Amino acid sequence: MDGMVFDVQNFSLNDGPGIRTTIFFKGCPLRCSWCSNPESQNAQEELLYYKNLCLSCYSCVEACPQGANKIKKDKTLFLDRSACRVCGICAKICPSGARVISGKRRSAEEIAAASTKDSLFYRNSGGGVTLSGGEPLMQAEFVREIAAKLKKKGLHCILDTSGYAPWKKLHEVLPYIDLLYWDIKCIDPSKHKRLTGVSNNLIISNLKKTLRLGKKVVFRLPLIPGTNDSDSDIEQMGIFLRRLGIGHVGLLPYHNLGAGKYKALDKVYFLSSKKNYKREEIARISKRLETEYGLSVSIV
Amino acid sequence: MPENFELSSRMKKIKEEILDSPVYVDTERIRTLLESYRETEGLPPAERRAAYLEKYLAEKTLSIDDNPLVGDFGKYKVSAMPWIEISCRWMSKNLEGYRLHNTMGEYVIDDDAMRDIQEAVRVWGDKCAYSRAREIFEDATGIDWAALGKTGMYIDGCGLPLPSVICPEPAQMAVKGLRTQLEKIAAREKSLPPIGTIETTKQRILLKAMRRSLQAVINWAHRYAALARKMAKTEKNPARKKELIQMAQVLDWVPENPARNFHEGIQSTLLLYMASVIEMSCPAGLAIGNITRPLNPLYLQDRKKGKITDKQAIELIQGFFAKIMGATIYASNVWSTAGQGFNACRISMGGYTAKGDDGTTELDYLLLEAQRQMKVIEPGLACFYTDKMPEEFLFKCMELIRDSGLGQPQFHNTDKTIERWLYNCPGVSLADARERSVVGSCVVSVLGNLTNPPWEGAFNVAKMLEIALNNGIDPYTGKKVGLETGDPATFTSYQELHDAVRKQLVYLLGQCRFFDSTGFALQAEILPQTFTSAVIDNCIETATDLSEGGQRFGEMGTIIVGNIDLANSLAAIKKLVFDDKVLSVNQLKKALQADFQGKEYSRIQSLCLQAPKYGNDDPYVDDIAREWFDIFYEEATKLPDCMGKPSVPEAYSHSLHWHTGARTKALPSGRKSGLALCDGSVSAQAGTDNSGPTALARSAARVLDTVKYSSNHLNMKFHPSVFKDEEGMRKVIALIKSYFDLGGYHVQFNCISNETLVAAQRNPEKYKNLTVRVAGFSAYFVRLDKGIQDEIIRRTMLNFQN
C-alpha cells in the first residue's frame, strides 16, 4: 500500500543506536508550537518556498499552470497559496532549489527497499531503521506493513512516536517494533492540551499498555524554555517516570532550526523570539531529574 | 595510549620557523652537478650519477639547528631544488616572472640561484629527458606535443623524476644498516662470472656505482657528526652540549650500522629517506612507508630500560616531521596547479604482520599524538585499516581527524591491497603482501620497496566526450586533436556516441602514453638511481637499476581523471537526448558553448543538473561510471610502460582535477566551464550527491574495482561534532568498515569548517547537500534562516554532512 513520506534520511546518527535510516512520515495529530518540522504536520503534499534562496528569475511565474506565482510591484515574488494546487512544476524547474515539495506518496515496498540498502552499515554499527515523523501512527497500516517487511528482513526497527493514536492501531504495529522512542511533553493533561492541541490521557494509557506488554521504550522529553520546564513540570515528570519504573530519560532541548521552514510554508512561528537553552540550564534540569528522581539522563 | 599533551615550546618554535620561512630555490646541487658532469664527460651514466652524488654529499652546505635530528634536503630551512636533468625549459619561464609556489609558499630565487638556473637551462635545455622525449615523439608522429598538452587532456608525468611514487622503506634499512648492503654488493660482484660480456660489464659498473653511493651517504652522516662535535666544543649550555655530543655519537654509527636504539633508528630513517630525495632532488611522492613496525622494538626496548619517555619519543618524531616539511618540490606552473606543489609524502600505520595478525604498534599511537600536536600537512599519516585493529587506536585516529582539521589519517583497506598484490604480482608471498602493503603517495598502494613507481601521467576522460561532441576538435583550444568520429547530431543512438568517445580515448590515450613512456625511457637511460637502487630489494641481486626494472615487481600506470564528470555527462545525454528526447544534441551543444548563460541555456542546465547523478546509488548513472572505469582499465593495460610491462592504471585525483577542469569547457553534467572536475576518483560532483553518505559510499564502492585499480579516492565531509563523543566516533568507524566491506579502498574525512559554512551562506547553490543533523529533525543548511545559520557558525553544535 501507499503512504505519505516527506524524507528518507540515511546515516542518521541521533535517532537511535548505530547508523540508521530515518523515515519521516507526513501528518501529525498534535500541533506543538515548538515543532521543528512544521511540514510534517499536514498530511498532504505541501510547497515550501524559501525566499532567501530565490534568484527572482521568474521561471516559476511562467511555468505555473494556475498562475499562483505573481510578481509584486517591488519585483519580488508572491506565492498565492489559495491558487496553488501543489502540482510541483515550479519546484522542478526552480534553479536554486528555493521551491521544494514536501511529501510524496510512496509504496511500502519502496520504503522497505530503500531502508534495506544500508543493511551492512546497520550490521557493523548495531543500527537499523527509525520510523519517525510527523506521527507515524497517523498512517498505522502503512507503517505496520513497512515494519513487518523490515522485521522479515531481520532489521532493527524503532518507532518514534508521540503515542497519540487509537490503542488498536498502536497494538497492531507493536509486534514488528524492537524499540519505541516515546516523546512525553508534559504530565498535566490540561496543559498538554493547551501546548499540543490534544490531551495526554490517551498517550498515557497507551504507554502503560505498551509497557505492560514488555516492550522496550526509551523516553524523550522535549524541553521548551518557559513552556514545560517549570519546577512543577519537572517534578511531575520525575514522579510520573518513577512510578512507571522507568530509569532513563533523554532530554531534547529546544532549538529554533525549524524557523525557516515556517516562513517557507507561510506559517507563523510563535516561538520566534525564544532563545535556545544555555548549557547550565539544561545541566540544572538534568541534575534535578537525576538526584531527586533517581533517573539516568542523557542529552540528545 | 599515550597521554595527550601540548606541543613543546621547542617543537613549536621549530615548526613556526619552518612555516614562516620562504621557500628558497636551492641551486647548490645544480652547480655541483654541472661541475661533476664536466669531470665525468664520456663515462657511463651510472658512474656519472654516483660521482655526482658523492661530490654533492661531500660538499653540500650542512647546518645543525635546534631540531633533535639532522638531515636537510637543501641548505635552507625550506628548500626546493630544480631537477634540470629531467625537465628544465620551463624554468627559464619562471625567471620571466611567473609566480610559482608550492604548499609551503611562493619561491624565492636570489640572483645567484637565477644565474645557476640560466646556466643549467643553457646546458640542459635541449638535453633534458623531457625535451628529448618531445623531439622523438614529434619526429615519429608529426604531432605537436605542446598543442596536445594545452588541451588539458593529459598531465604528463615524465617531467617529474621517475621514481616519484616509490617507497624505499628507509626504516627497514635503518635497522639493517647500509653495511649489509655493501656486503651484499661485494658478494654479488664476486659472484659475477669472470667474463666480459656487455651484460656483466654493465652490471659491474652499476654495482660499483651503488657501492660508491652508499659510502657517500655514510660519509655524509660522518660530516654531520664532525659538525656536531665542532659545535659542542664552543657550546656554553651544558644540556645542549651534551645533546650535540650524543648526536655526534649517533651519526658516527648510523646509517652505516644497524640502529641500536630509537634515537638512532629514527635519525637513520631520516637520513636514508633524505638521501633518496636528494639523489633525484625531488621529494614528490617518495613514500616513507611504515616506519613504526621496524622501529617499534627499539622504542619498546628503550622504554623498558627507562632510556626514553613518550614525550621524548614524540619530540623525535616531530623532529622527523619538521625535516620532511623543509623538503619541498620545485614545481612548474602546471604542477603548481595540478599538484598544488604538494609532495604527497605519507607514513603508513597499522596493517597486518606477516602472519596476518594486527600490525598496530605502540609507536603508531605516538605518531598520531605527535601529529595531533604538530598539525602539519606533510608528512601525512595513513591508517591501514584491518578488522583486527584495536578500538583504542581507531578512537585515537578519530581524535586526530577532529583536532587537526587536516583530513588525517586517511584510511586504506588493507584486505583489498593484499588481494591486489596477489592478483597483480604473481609470485608475491602472502607474508609480503600482508606486511609490506603501504601507501605510495596520495592513495596509491605499493608493496613496500618490492614494487617500482606506479606513476605515469594523468588522463582526463571527460575531455574525450568534449572532443567526440565536436567531431575531433577540442573546444578549449579550438584545435583539432582527435579523430573525426562523426557529427554527433547525426547519431541515432546512445551507443553511437559511446563508441565515438571510446574511439577518441583509444587514439588520444595512445598518443599521450607514447610521449610519456618515451620520456621515462630516456630518464632510465640517463639517470640511473644508484643510491636508491642499492636500498631497494632485488636491485643488487639482479644487478639492475630500479629505473630499468631491477626491483621484484612493478608496473607503471596512468591516472584516470574526470570519470565521474564523464559518467554524469553521458547519463545526462542518454536521458535527455536519447531516452526522454527532450533535447537535441545541437541544442545541448549550443548551451555548452554558451556556458549555460542566458535564459534558454540556463533552463537546459537545470535539465542537465536534474539528470541522474553519480553518488546516489542510482544504477542508471553508476553503471555508466563503472563501465568507463572498466573501459579505461582495459585500454590502458593494453599499452606497455617504458619497461615494456603492462601498465596498471590508477584512480585518484590529487589536485589534478583543478588543472584539467580549468581546461575543460561546460559539460552536459551541468558543470560550468573552467570549474574543477570532481575531486578524488569516486567523489561526487559538488551538490549532486543528495542521498546521504551511505548512498555515496555504496556508489563509490560499486563503480570502481579496487583490486584492479589499486587506488580509489573518496572524500567525505563532516562537522567536527560528529566526533564529539565515543558514540559518534564509533559510528564513523562503522562507516569506514562498511565502506571497506563493500570494496572501497580509501576514504578520508574532512571536517567542515566555519569557512565552509560561510561559503555555503554566500553560494547556497554549491552547498545544497550540506545537511543539518539533529534528533528527529531534517533540513539542509542553506535552507535555514540567515540568523540561525549565523548562530550555527558562531557556536558549532550540530552534525553536518554533505
PDB file of C-alpha atoms in Angstrom, chain B residues 8-234:
ATOM      1  CA  SER B   8      56.530  21.536  23.470  1.00  0.00           C
ATOM      2  CA  SER B   9      57.795  25.090  23.147  1.00  0.00           C
ATOM      3  CA  ARG B  10      60.912  23.788  21.399  1.00  0.00           C
ATOM      4  CA  MET B  11      58.946  21.968  18.693  1.00  0.00           C
ATOM      5  CA  LYS B  12      56.523  24.853  18.413  1.00  0.00           C
ATOM      6  CA  LYS B  13      59.381  27.201  17.642  1.00  0.00           C
ATOM      7  CA  ILE B  14      60.864  24.790  15.111  1.00  0.00           C
ATOM      8  CA  LYS B  15      57.520  24.393  13.374  1.00  0.00           C
ATOM      9  CA  GLU B  16      56.862  28.120  13.267  1.00  0.00           C
ATOM     10  CA  GLU B  17      60.292  28.893  11.876  1.00  0.00           C
ATOM     11  CA  ILE B  18      59.636  26.470   9.043  1.00  0.00           C
ATOM     12  CA  LEU B  19      56.176  27.834   8.356  1.00  0.00           C
ATOM     13  CA  ASP B  20      57.486  31.406   8.436  1.00  0.00           C
ATOM     14  CA  SER B  21      60.400  30.649   6.153  1.00  0.00           C
ATOM     15  CA  PRO B  22      60.070  31.419   2.452  1.00  0.00           C
ATOM     16  CA  VAL B  23      60.658  28.554   0.027  1.00  0.00           C
ATOM     17  CA  TYR B  24      64.191  29.142  -1.190  1.00  0.00           C
ATOM     18  CA  VAL B  25      65.212  27.745  -4.519  1.00  0.00           C
ATOM     19  CA  ASP B  26      68.471  25.988  -3.731  1.00  0.00           C
ATOM     20  CA  THR B  27      70.874  25.646  -6.652  1.00  0.00           C
ATOM     21  CA  GLU B  28      73.917  24.343  -4.851  1.00  0.00           C
ATOM     22  CA  ARG B  29      73.173  20.936  -6.312  1.00  0.00           C
ATOM     23  CA  ILE B  30      72.975  22.335  -9.843  1.00  0.00           C
ATOM     24  CA  ARG B  31      76.414  23.855  -9.511  1.00  0.00           C
ATOM     25  CA  THR B  32      77.882  20.590  -8.259  1.00  0.00           C
ATOM     26  CA  LEU B  33      76.055  18.676 -10.939  1.00  0.00           C
ATOM     27  CA  LEU B  34      77.351  20.811 -13.795  1.00  0.00           C
ATOM     28  CA  GLU B  35      80.872  20.640 -12.451  1.00  0.00           C
ATOM     29  CA  SER B  36      80.736  16.912 -11.825  1.00  0.00           C
ATOM     30  CA  TYR B  37      79.302  16.230 -15.262  1.00  0.00           C
ATOM     31  CA  ARG B  38      82.181  18.167 -16.824  1.00  0.00           C
ATOM     32  CA  GLU B  39      84.601  15.964 -14.913  1.00  0.00           C
ATOM     33  CA  THR B  40      82.895  12.710 -15.878  1.00  0.00           C
ATOM     34  CA  GLU B  41      82.270  13.504 -19.545  1.00  0.00           C
ATOM     35  CA  GLY B  42      82.236  10.285 -21.560  1.00  0.00           C
ATOM     36  CA  LEU B  43      81.758   7.896 -18.638  1.00  0.00           C
ATOM     37  CA  PRO B  44      78.736   5.566 -18.398  1.00  0.00           C
ATOM     38  CA  PRO B  45      75.633   7.128 -16.768  1.00  0.00           C
ATOM     39  CA  ALA B  46      75.779   5.001 -13.586  1.00  0.00           C
ATOM     40  CA  GLU B  47      79.302   6.182 -12.868  1.00  0.00           C
ATOM     41  CA  ARG B  48      78.418   9.773 -13.591  1.00  0.00           C
ATOM     42  CA  ARG B  49      75.448   9.667 -11.238  1.00  0.00           C
ATOM     43  CA  ALA B  50      77.451   8.073  -8.425  1.00  0.00           C
ATOM     44  CA  ALA B  51      80.251  10.589  -8.892  1.00  0.00           C
ATOM     45  CA  TYR B  52      77.809  13.493  -8.752  1.00  0.00           C
ATOM     46  CA  LEU B  53      76.083  12.184  -5.618  1.00  0.00           C
ATOM     47  CA  GLU B  54      79.438  11.593  -3.950  1.00  0.00           C
ATOM     48  CA  LYS B  55      80.598  15.103  -4.749  1.00  0.00           C
ATOM     49  CA  TYR B  56      77.370  16.748  -3.723  1.00  0.00           C
ATOM     50  CA  LEU B  57      77.092  14.981  -0.361  1.00  0.00           C
ATOM     51  CA  ALA B  58      80.744  15.712   0.344  1.00  0.00           C
ATOM     52  CA  GLU B  59      80.484  19.422  -0.469  1.00  0.00           C
ATOM     53  CA  LYS B  60      76.874  20.276   0.365  1.00  0.00           C
ATOM     54  CA  THR B  61      76.454  23.050   2.956  1.00  0.00           C
ATOM     55  CA  LEU B  62      75.484  21.474   6.268  1.00  0.00           C
ATOM     56  CA  SER B  63      73.874  23.019   9.273  1.00  0.00           C
ATOM     57  CA  ILE B  64      72.524  21.822  12.596  1.00  0.00           C
ATOM     58  CA  ASP B  65      69.595  23.723  14.034  1.00  0.00           C
ATOM     59  CA  ASP B  66      67.544  23.223  17.158  1.00  0.00           C
ATOM     60  CA  ASN B  67      65.893  20.094  15.770  1.00  0.00           C
ATOM     61  CA  PRO B  68      66.947  16.964  17.702  1.00  0.00           C
ATOM     62  CA  LEU B  69      67.565  15.290  14.326  1.00  0.00           C
ATOM     63  CA  VAL B  70      69.804  16.262  11.400  1.00  0.00           C
ATOM     64  CA  GLY B  71      69.401  15.700   7.692  1.00  0.00           C
ATOM     65  CA  ASP B  72      68.321  18.551   5.451  1.00  0.00           C
ATOM     66  CA  PHE B  73      67.222  18.362   1.860  1.00  0.00           C
ATOM     67  CA  GLY B  74      68.837  21.640   0.868  1.00  0.00           C
ATOM     68  CA  LYS B  75      70.845  24.310   2.579  1.00  0.00           C
ATOM     69  CA  TYR B  76      67.830  26.330   3.721  1.00  0.00           C
ATOM     70  CA  LYS B  77      65.161  25.615   6.324  1.00  0.00           C
ATOM     71  CA  VAL B  78      62.750  25.172   3.460  1.00  0.00           C
ATOM     72  CA  SER B  79      64.348  24.349   0.127  1.00  0.00           C
ATOM     73  CA  ALA B  80      63.172  23.465  -3.344  1.00  0.00           C
ATOM     74  CA  MET B  81      65.604  22.083  -5.897  1.00  0.00           C
ATOM     75  CA  PRO B  82      65.237  22.277  -9.659  1.00  0.00           C
ATOM     76  CA  TRP B  83      65.654  18.887 -11.347  1.00  0.00           C
ATOM     77  CA  ILE B  84      67.229  20.189 -14.506  1.00  0.00           C
ATOM     78  CA  GLU B  85      68.221  16.796 -15.909  1.00  0.00           C
ATOM     79  CA  ILE B  86      64.601  15.808 -16.321  1.00  0.00           C
ATOM     80  CA  SER B  87      62.831  18.916 -17.470  1.00  0.00           C
ATOM     81  CA  CYS B  88      64.117  22.445 -17.315  1.00  0.00           C
ATOM     82  CA  ARG B  89      62.969  24.582 -20.231  1.00  0.00           C
ATOM     83  CA  TRP B  90      60.053  25.867 -18.193  1.00  0.00           C
ATOM     84  CA  MET B  91      62.458  27.095 -15.537  1.00  0.00           C
ATOM     85  CA  SER B  92      63.619  29.965 -17.719  1.00  0.00           C
ATOM     86  CA  LYS B  93      59.958  30.964 -17.938  1.00  0.00           C
ATOM     87  CA  ASN B  94      59.935  31.005 -14.177  1.00  0.00           C
ATOM     88  CA  LEU B  95      62.641  33.628 -14.357  1.00  0.00           C
ATOM     89  CA  GLU B  96      60.465  35.695 -16.651  1.00  0.00           C
ATOM     90  CA  GLY B  97      58.138  36.477 -13.837  1.00  0.00           C
ATOM     91  CA  TYR B  98      55.792  33.539 -13.376  1.00  0.00           C
ATOM     92  CA  ARG B  99      54.937  33.495  -9.708  1.00  0.00           C
ATOM     93  CA  LEU B 100      55.219  29.885  -8.740  1.00  0.00           C
ATOM     94  CA  HIS B 101      54.629  28.295  -5.394  1.00  0.00           C
ATOM     95  CA  ASN B 102      54.219  25.057  -3.525  1.00  0.00           C
ATOM     96  CA  THR B 103      52.254  24.206  -0.376  1.00  0.00           C
ATOM     97  CA  MET B 104      54.845  25.939   1.770  1.00  0.00           C
ATOM     98  CA  GLY B 105      54.660  29.237  -0.083  1.00  0.00           C
ATOM     99  CA  GLU B 106      55.991  31.214  -3.021  1.00  0.00           C
ATOM    100  CA  TYR B 107      59.508  30.536  -4.284  1.00  0.00           C
ATOM    101  CA  VAL B 108      62.304  32.948  -3.551  1.00  0.00           C
ATOM    102  CA  ILE B 109      65.109  32.910  -6.100  1.00  0.00           C
ATOM    103  CA  ASP B 110      68.143  35.058  -5.363  1.00  0.00           C
ATOM    104  CA  ASP B 111      70.467  36.398  -8.069  1.00  0.00           C
ATOM    105  CA  ASP B 112      72.998  33.583  -7.701  1.00  0.00           C
ATOM    106  CA  ALA B 113      70.310  30.952  -7.977  1.00  0.00           C
ATOM    107  CA  MET B 114      68.898  32.704 -11.010  1.00  0.00           C
ATOM    108  CA  ARG B 115      72.284  32.651 -12.729  1.00  0.00           C
ATOM    109  CA  ASP B 116      72.686  28.965 -11.867  1.00  0.00           C
ATOM    110  CA  ILE B 117      69.336  28.119 -13.370  1.00  0.00           C
ATOM    111  CA  GLN B 118      70.042  30.123 -16.507  1.00  0.00           C
ATOM    112  CA  GLU B 119      73.328  28.308 -16.924  1.00  0.00           C
ATOM    113  CA  ALA B 120      71.669  24.948 -16.330  1.00  0.00           C
ATOM    114  CA  VAL B 121      68.937  25.671 -18.847  1.00  0.00           C
ATOM    115  CA  ARG B 122      71.593  26.702 -21.362  1.00  0.00           C
ATOM    116  CA  VAL B 123      73.380  23.364 -20.936  1.00  0.00           C
ATOM    117  CA  TRP B 124      70.390  21.072 -20.407  1.00  0.00           C
ATOM    118  CA  GLY B 125      67.592  22.816 -22.251  1.00  0.00           C
ATOM    119  CA  ASP B 126      67.732  20.516 -25.257  1.00  0.00           C
ATOM    120  CA  LYS B 127      69.266  17.558 -23.469  1.00  0.00           C
ATOM    121  CA  CYS B 128      66.856  17.050 -20.599  1.00  0.00           C
ATOM    122  CA  ALA B 129      64.688  13.948 -20.812  1.00  0.00           C
ATOM    123  CA  TYR B 130      61.551  15.984 -21.433  1.00  0.00           C
ATOM    124  CA  SER B 131      62.928  17.942 -24.366  1.00  0.00           C
ATOM    125  CA  ARG B 132      64.312  14.820 -25.970  1.00  0.00           C
ATOM    126  CA  ALA B 133      61.023  12.986 -25.491  1.00  0.00           C
ATOM    127  CA  ARG B 134      59.251  15.803 -27.321  1.00  0.00           C
ATOM    128  CA  GLU B 135      61.715  15.625 -30.136  1.00  0.00           C
ATOM    129  CA  ILE B 136      61.372  11.852 -30.513  1.00  0.00           C
ATOM    130  CA  PHE B 137      57.577  11.936 -30.227  1.00  0.00           C
ATOM    131  CA  GLU B 138      57.122  14.797 -32.664  1.00  0.00           C
ATOM    132  CA  ASP B 139      59.528  13.195 -35.099  1.00  0.00           C
ATOM    133  CA  ALA B 140      57.573   9.952 -35.048  1.00  0.00           C
ATOM    134  CA  THR B 141      54.017  11.304 -35.072  1.00  0.00           C
ATOM    135  CA  GLY B 142      54.210  14.761 -36.582  1.00  0.00           C
ATOM    136  CA  ILE B 143      52.051  15.926 -33.661  1.00  0.00           C
ATOM    137  CA  ASP B 144      52.968  18.999 -31.641  1.00  0.00           C
ATOM    138  CA  TRP B 145      53.065  17.777 -28.046  1.00  0.00           C
ATOM    139  CA  ALA B 146      52.533  21.251 -26.633  1.00  0.00           C
ATOM    140  CA  ALA B 147      49.262  21.541 -28.571  1.00  0.00           C
ATOM    141  CA  LEU B 148      48.018  18.309 -27.020  1.00  0.00           C
ATOM    142  CA  GLY B 149      49.193  19.332 -23.583  1.00  0.00           C
ATOM    143  CA  LYS B 150      47.372  22.670 -23.754  1.00  0.00           C
ATOM    144  CA  THR B 151      44.007  20.967 -24.188  1.00  0.00           C
ATOM    145  CA  GLY B 152      44.126  19.765 -20.591  1.00  0.00           C
ATOM    146  CA  MET B 153      43.590  16.165 -21.648  1.00  0.00           C
ATOM    147  CA  TYR B 154      46.828  14.966 -20.152  1.00  0.00           C
ATOM    148  CA  ILE B 155      49.248  15.979 -17.456  1.00  0.00           C
ATOM    149  CA  ASP B 156      52.479  14.332 -18.395  1.00  0.00           C
ATOM    150  CA  GLY B 157      54.461  12.549 -15.731  1.00  0.00           C
ATOM    151  CA  CYS B 158      57.872  12.368 -17.362  1.00  0.00           C
ATOM    152  CA  GLY B 159      58.617  15.960 -16.395  1.00  0.00           C
ATOM    153  CA  LEU B 160      58.898  14.653 -12.845  1.00  0.00           C
ATOM    154  CA  PRO B 161      61.577  12.233 -11.704  1.00  0.00           C
ATOM    155  CA  LEU B 162      60.754   8.634 -12.482  1.00  0.00           C
ATOM    156  CA  PRO B 163      60.881   7.114  -9.030  1.00  0.00           C
ATOM    157  CA  SER B 164      58.395   9.602  -7.769  1.00  0.00           C
ATOM    158  CA  VAL B 165      55.998   7.061  -6.360  1.00  0.00           C
ATOM    159  CA  ILE B 166      58.397   4.687  -4.759  1.00  0.00           C
ATOM    160  CA  CYS B 167      58.907   3.592  -1.219  1.00  0.00           C
ATOM    161  CA  PRO B 168      62.489   2.758  -0.299  1.00  0.00           C
ATOM    162  CA  GLU B 169      61.349   1.668   3.202  1.00  0.00           C
ATOM    163  CA  PRO B 170      64.052   3.689   4.968  1.00  0.00           C
ATOM    164  CA  ALA B 171      63.142   2.426   8.453  1.00  0.00           C
ATOM    165  CA  GLN B 172      63.738  -1.171   7.426  1.00  0.00           C
ATOM    166  CA  MET B 173      67.126  -0.189   6.095  1.00  0.00           C
ATOM    167  CA  ALA B 174      67.836   1.755   9.286  1.00  0.00           C
ATOM    168  CA  VAL B 175      67.551  -1.362  11.400  1.00  0.00           C
ATOM    169  CA  LYS B 176      69.722  -3.312   8.959  1.00  0.00           C
ATOM    170  CA  GLY B 177      72.378  -0.661   8.311  1.00  0.00           C
ATOM    171  CA  LEU B 178      73.967   0.217   4.979  1.00  0.00           C
ATOM    172  CA  ARG B 179      76.926  -2.023   5.698  1.00  0.00           C
ATOM    173  CA  THR B 180      74.686  -5.041   4.997  1.00  0.00           C
ATOM    174  CA  GLN B 181      74.055  -3.628   1.530  1.00  0.00           C
ATOM    175  CA  LEU B 182      77.764  -3.019   0.957  1.00  0.00           C
ATOM    176  CA  GLU B 183      78.438  -6.629   1.875  1.00  0.00           C
ATOM    177  CA  LYS B 184      75.634  -7.796  -0.380  1.00  0.00           C
ATOM    178  CA  ILE B 185      77.108  -5.838  -3.269  1.00  0.00           C
ATOM    179  CA  ALA B 186      80.584  -7.213  -2.639  1.00  0.00           C
ATOM    180  CA  ALA B 187      79.197 -10.760  -2.638  1.00  0.00           C
ATOM    181  CA  ARG B 188      77.245 -10.076  -5.820  1.00  0.00           C
ATOM    182  CA  GLU B 189      80.343  -8.665  -7.519  1.00  0.00           C
ATOM    183  CA  LYS B 190      82.256 -11.800  -6.577  1.00  0.00           C
ATOM    184  CA  SER B 191      79.510 -13.989  -7.971  1.00  0.00           C
ATOM    185  CA  LEU B 192      79.675 -12.385 -11.415  1.00  0.00           C
ATOM    186  CA  PRO B 193      81.398 -14.724 -13.867  1.00  0.00           C
ATOM    187  CA  PRO B 194      84.930 -13.664 -14.843  1.00  0.00           C
ATOM    188  CA  ILE B 195      83.945 -12.798 -18.383  1.00  0.00           C
ATOM    189  CA  GLY B 196      83.474  -9.544 -20.214  1.00  0.00           C
ATOM    190  CA  THR B 197      80.077  -9.539 -21.886  1.00  0.00           C
ATOM    191  CA  ILE B 198      78.131  -6.335 -22.363  1.00  0.00           C
ATOM    192  CA  GLU B 199      75.763  -7.507 -19.636  1.00  0.00           C
ATOM    193  CA  THR B 200      78.321  -8.398 -16.984  1.00  0.00           C
ATOM    194  CA  THR B 201      80.297  -5.247 -17.680  1.00  0.00           C
ATOM    195  CA  LYS B 202      77.210  -3.122 -17.285  1.00  0.00           C
ATOM    196  CA  GLN B 203      76.445  -4.981 -14.058  1.00  0.00           C
ATOM    197  CA  ARG B 204      79.935  -4.442 -12.674  1.00  0.00           C
ATOM    198  CA  ILE B 205      79.721  -0.742 -13.439  1.00  0.00           C
ATOM    199  CA  LEU B 206      76.333  -0.432 -11.725  1.00  0.00           C
ATOM    200  CA  LEU B 207      77.335  -2.440  -8.639  1.00  0.00           C
ATOM    201  CA  LYS B 208      80.404  -0.319  -8.178  1.00  0.00           C
ATOM    202  CA  ALA B 209      78.342   2.840  -8.578  1.00  0.00           C
ATOM    203  CA  MET B 210      75.943   1.553  -5.935  1.00  0.00           C
ATOM    204  CA  ARG B 211      78.842   0.941  -3.572  1.00  0.00           C
ATOM    205  CA  ARG B 212      80.145   4.457  -4.076  1.00  0.00           C
ATOM    206  CA  SER B 213      76.687   5.932  -3.499  1.00  0.00           C
ATOM    207  CA  LEU B 214      76.164   4.021  -0.253  1.00  0.00           C
ATOM    208  CA  GLN B 215      79.560   5.119   1.004  1.00  0.00           C
ATOM    209  CA  ALA B 216      78.742   8.699   0.015  1.00  0.00           C
ATOM    210  CA  VAL B 217      75.673   8.632   2.271  1.00  0.00           C
ATOM    211  CA  ILE B 218      77.660   7.123   5.160  1.00  0.00           C
ATOM    212  CA  ASN B 219      80.246   9.868   4.763  1.00  0.00           C
ATOM    213  CA  TRP B 220      77.521  12.495   4.697  1.00  0.00           C
ATOM    214  CA  ALA B 221      76.413  11.328   8.143  1.00  0.00           C
ATOM    215  CA  HIS B 222      80.011  11.468   9.344  1.00  0.00           C
ATOM    216  CA  ARG B 223      80.232  15.066   8.164  1.00  0.00           C
ATOM    217  CA  TYR B 224      77.208  15.846  10.338  1.00  0.00           C
ATOM    218  CA  ALA B 225      78.910  14.062  13.266  1.00  0.00           C
ATOM    219  CA  ALA B 226      82.024  16.199  12.833  1.00  0.00           C
ATOM    220  CA  LEU B 227      79.924  19.367  12.695  1.00  0.00           C
ATOM    221  CA  ALA B 228      78.049  18.394  15.870  1.00  0.00           C
ATOM    222  CA  ARG B 229      81.372  17.833  17.684  1.00  0.00           C
ATOM    223  CA  LYS B 230      82.708  21.151  16.475  1.00  0.00           C
ATOM    224  CA  MET B 231      79.583  22.943  17.706  1.00  0.00           C
ATOM    225  CA  ALA B 232      79.747  21.108  21.026  1.00  0.00           C
ATOM    226  CA  LYS B 233      83.236  22.471  21.642  1.00  0.00           C
ATOM    227  CA  THR B 234      82.064  26.067  21.684  1.00  0.00           C
TER     228      THR B 234
END
